[in-house]
Amino acid sequence: MYHALTILASLLISSSLSFEQKCFYPDSVQELNIQKLTGTTWYSLLRTIDVASSNTMCERVSNFTETDDGFKVKLRTYTGGLKHVDWISHFNLDRSGVYYEDKKQDDTAMTAAYASGNKDELNKATKNIVENVLMKDGFVFVTDYLNYFTTILCRESGEWMIWTLFPNTTPSLENVVAAYSAMHNMGIFAQLYTIECQAGH
């Protein structure tokens, strides 16, 4: 199934190459219904090639919990093979459909997860990414609660940062098509690349 995912993603990437666009936050994005996500687990298998994901193989996202300000989730960030870092990510709702990472709670944990295994100079770069990108820009989450869970971040530079997660490590073609259709319906055309995730449970 991974090969089918790769072939489909390649075709969809090719169809998107002609669209060079500056990123934007989609209009009319609905707030997440955390109750529908309770008990679900998602694996990141498609993403843009960006500064934040350069040291991670994939991520497992689970344990969605509603909070007073938004929601929190448990992440298992794989940095190579089955090496991983477990941490909790907190998102606070800023405006309709746009969330911000809780800097006070997540700065240190996120830096530790994304810097794991890096050399000193890369650790400094990772800390800069966390503080000046992931802790600064708003996140939009788009999901149909069944096929895909997509994270969209629009950098001030105009660069898309998109990570699409699926309910298992071998998504069906239906899962992938549903994710791409949702992005295209929002007018988002970005190159996404497949990740082979060996994440354990």
Short mmCIF file of C-alpha atoms in Angstrom, two decimals:
data_model
loop_
_atom_site.label_atom_id
_atom_site.label_comp_id
_atom_site.label_asym_id
_atom_site.label_seq_id
_atom_site.Cartn_x
_atom_site.Cartn_y
_atom_site.Cartn_z
CA MET A 1 0.00 0.00 0.00
CA TYR A 2 2.91 2.36 0.63
CA HIS A 3 3.86 2.07 -3.04
CA ALA A 4 0.30 2.92 -4.07
CA LEU A 5 0.47 5.96 -1.79
CA THR A 6 3.77 6.99 -3.35
CA ILE A 7 2.44 6.66 -6.91
CA LEU A 8 -0.75 8.59 -6.14
CA ALA A 9 1.11 11.31 -4.28
CA SER A 10 3.56 11.64 -7.17
CA LEU A 11 0.70 12.11 -9.63
CA LEU A 12 -0.97 14.68 -7.40
CA ILE A 13 2.33 16.47 -6.86
CA SER A 14 2.85 16.66 -10.62
CA SER A 15 -0.59 18.16 -11.08
CA SER A 16 0.20 20.78 -8.44
CA LEU A 17 3.61 21.85 -9.73
CA SER A 18 2.17 24.44 -12.08
CA PHE A 19 0.66 26.32 -9.15
CA GLU A 20 3.23 28.51 -7.45
CA GLN A 21 1.37 30.34 -4.75
CA LYS A 22 2.08 32.27 -1.62
CA CYS A 23 0.52 30.58 1.38
CA PHE A 24 -2.61 31.87 3.08
CA TYR A 25 -4.99 30.84 5.83
CA PRO A 26 -8.11 29.23 4.34
CA ASP A 27 -11.41 31.02 4.84
CA SER A 28 -14.23 29.53 6.87
CA VAL A 29 -12.25 26.77 8.57
CA GLN A 30 -14.35 25.10 11.22
CA GLU A 31 -13.16 24.68 14.75
CA LEU A 32 -12.21 21.14 15.66
CA ASN A 33 -14.74 18.92 17.37
CA ILE A 34 -12.37 17.36 19.88
CA GLN A 35 -14.99 14.87 21.03
CA LYS A 36 -14.94 13.32 17.54
CA LEU A 37 -11.15 12.95 17.79
CA THR A 38 -11.15 11.36 21.24
CA GLY A 39 -9.79 7.83 21.00
CA THR A 40 -8.32 8.31 17.50
CA THR A 41 -4.67 7.96 16.47
CA TRP A 42 -3.05 9.55 13.41
CA TYR A 43 0.29 9.09 11.60
CA SER A 44 2.06 11.76 9.54
CA LEU A 45 2.72 10.31 6.09
CA LEU A 46 2.59 13.31 3.71
CA ARG A 47 4.30 16.64 4.26
CA THR A 48 6.00 19.57 2.70
CA ILE A 49 9.78 19.63 2.82
CA ASP A 50 10.28 22.37 5.36
CA VAL A 51 12.58 23.51 8.13
CA ALA A 52 10.46 22.02 10.90
CA SER A 53 10.33 18.47 9.61
CA SER A 54 13.91 18.02 8.47
CA ASN A 55 14.92 15.90 11.47
CA THR A 56 11.76 13.87 11.97
CA MET A 57 10.82 10.64 10.24
CA CYS A 58 7.16 10.78 11.20
CA GLU A 59 4.88 11.46 14.13
CA ARG A 60 2.08 9.63 15.86
CA VAL A 61 -0.65 11.84 17.32
CA SER A 62 -3.13 10.51 19.87
CA ASN A 63 -4.95 11.25 23.14
CA PHE A 64 -6.87 14.32 21.99
CA THR A 65 -8.17 16.11 25.07
CA GLU A 66 -10.29 19.25 25.20
CA THR A 67 -8.96 22.07 27.40
CA ASP A 68 -10.38 25.41 28.54
CA ASP A 69 -8.41 27.21 25.83
CA GLY A 70 -8.43 24.62 23.04
CA PHE A 71 -7.00 21.10 23.14
CA LYS A 72 -3.90 19.04 23.86
CA VAL A 73 -2.53 15.91 22.18
CA LYS A 74 0.18 13.37 22.83
CA LEU A 75 2.88 13.17 20.17
CA ARG A 76 5.46 10.49 19.57
CA THR A 77 8.11 12.01 17.31
CA TYR A 78 10.27 9.46 15.48
CA THR A 79 13.74 10.75 14.72
CA GLY A 80 15.16 7.69 12.97
CA GLY A 81 14.31 4.02 12.99
CA LEU A 82 12.18 3.40 16.05
CA LYS A 83 13.92 6.05 18.17
CA HIS A 84 11.32 8.46 19.44
CA VAL A 85 10.49 11.24 21.86
CA ASP A 86 7.09 11.42 23.61
CA TRP A 87 5.69 14.83 24.47
CA ILE A 88 2.43 16.74 24.92
CA SER A 89 1.42 19.57 22.58
CA HIS A 90 -1.07 22.23 23.70
CA PHE A 91 -3.04 24.35 21.22
CA ASN A 92 -5.02 27.42 22.19
CA LEU A 93 -7.83 28.72 19.98
CA ASP A 94 -7.08 32.24 18.75
CA ARG A 95 -9.86 32.85 16.23
CA SER A 96 -12.22 30.68 14.22
CA GLY A 97 -10.25 27.61 13.19
CA VAL A 98 -6.80 29.07 13.98
CA TYR A 99 -4.81 27.75 16.93
CA TYR A 100 -1.48 28.74 18.44
CA GLU A 101 0.98 26.47 20.21
CA ASP A 102 1.19 27.25 23.91
CA LYS A 103 4.71 28.69 24.16
CA LYS A 104 4.88 28.51 27.94
CA GLN A 105 4.04 24.81 28.07
CA ASP A 106 5.52 23.49 24.82
CA ASP A 107 8.70 25.39 23.97
CA THR A 108 11.14 23.13 25.81
CA ALA A 109 9.36 19.86 24.98
CA MET A 110 9.10 20.63 21.27
CA THR A 111 12.72 21.70 21.02
CA ALA A 112 13.82 18.49 22.75
CA ALA A 113 11.72 16.37 20.38
CA TYR A 114 12.88 18.02 17.17
CA ALA A 115 16.51 18.42 18.21
CA SER A 116 16.92 14.81 19.33
CA GLY A 117 20.05 13.32 17.84
CA ASN A 118 21.18 16.55 16.21
CA LYS A 119 24.64 18.04 16.48
CA ASP A 120 25.10 21.27 18.43
CA GLU A 121 24.78 23.56 15.41
CA LEU A 122 21.60 21.82 14.32
CA ASN A 123 20.21 22.05 17.84
CA LYS A 124 20.59 25.83 17.65
CA ALA A 125 18.81 25.86 14.29
CA THR A 126 16.03 23.68 15.68
CA LYS A 127 15.53 25.98 18.66
CA ASN A 128 15.29 28.92 16.27
CA ILE A 129 12.66 27.08 14.19
CA VAL A 130 10.61 26.25 17.25
CA GLU A 131 10.72 29.78 18.66
CA ASN A 132 10.36 31.76 15.44
CA VAL A 133 8.09 29.52 13.37
CA LEU A 134 6.17 26.89 15.30
CA MET A 135 5.59 29.06 18.37
CA LYS A 136 4.87 32.18 16.34
CA ASP A 137 2.58 31.26 13.47
CA GLY A 138 -1.00 30.00 13.69
CA PHE A 139 -2.04 26.42 12.92
CA VAL A 140 -5.15 25.44 10.99
CA PHE A 141 -6.39 21.86 11.37
CA VAL A 142 -8.60 20.32 8.70
CA THR A 143 -10.11 16.86 9.09
CA ASP A 144 -13.11 14.76 8.14
CA TYR A 145 -12.51 12.73 11.34
CA LEU A 146 -12.25 9.54 9.28
CA ASN A 147 -9.73 9.71 6.41
CA TYR A 148 -7.21 12.44 7.20
CA PHE A 149 -6.05 15.04 9.71
CA THR A 150 -4.13 17.89 8.07
CA THR A 151 -2.08 20.56 9.82
CA ILE A 152 -1.59 23.78 7.85
CA LEU A 153 0.81 26.53 8.83
CA CYS A 154 1.45 29.64 6.75
CA ARG A 155 4.82 31.26 7.41
CA GLU A 156 5.36 34.99 7.18
CA SER A 157 7.73 34.25 4.28
CA GLY A 158 4.78 32.87 2.32
CA GLU A 159 5.94 29.24 2.60
CA TRP A 160 3.44 26.46 3.19
CA MET A 161 4.12 24.03 6.02
CA ILE A 162 1.66 21.15 5.69
CA TRP A 163 1.60 17.79 7.39
CA THR A 164 -1.13 15.29 6.54
CA LEU A 165 -1.83 12.45 8.93
CA PHE A 166 -3.80 9.27 8.34
CA PRO A 167 -5.50 6.78 10.70
CA ASN A 168 -2.82 4.13 10.15
CA THR A 169 0.63 3.75 8.63
CA THR A 170 -0.76 2.22 5.42
CA PRO A 171 -3.56 4.57 4.32
CA SER A 172 -5.96 3.60 1.59
CA LEU A 173 -6.25 5.47 -1.68
CA GLU A 174 -9.58 6.75 -0.39
CA ASN A 175 -7.80 8.31 2.60
CA VAL A 176 -5.26 10.06 0.39
CA VAL A 177 -7.74 11.28 -2.21
CA ALA A 178 -9.98 12.69 0.53
CA ALA A 179 -7.06 14.66 1.98
CA TYR A 180 -5.99 16.10 -1.37
CA SER A 181 -9.58 16.93 -2.33
CA ALA A 182 -10.03 18.89 0.89
CA MET A 183 -6.88 20.93 0.22
CA HIS A 184 -7.78 21.61 -3.39
CA ASN A 185 -11.29 22.67 -2.36
CA MET A 186 -9.65 25.28 -0.13
CA GLY A 187 -7.48 26.44 -3.03
CA ILE A 188 -4.29 25.01 -1.55
CA PHE A 189 -1.76 23.65 -4.04
CA ALA A 190 1.51 22.56 -2.46
CA GLN A 191 4.08 19.86 -3.06
CA LEU A 192 3.71 17.08 -0.52
CA TYR A 193 6.13 14.21 -0.15
CA THR A 194 5.51 10.74 1.22
CA ILE A 195 7.06 9.44 4.41
CA GLU A 196 7.54 5.75 5.14
CA CYS A 197 6.59 5.53 8.77
CA GLN A 198 7.74 2.53 10.81
CA ALA A 199 6.03 3.88 13.92
CA GLY A 200 5.08 1.30 16.47
CA HIS A 201 1.97 1.33 18.62
#
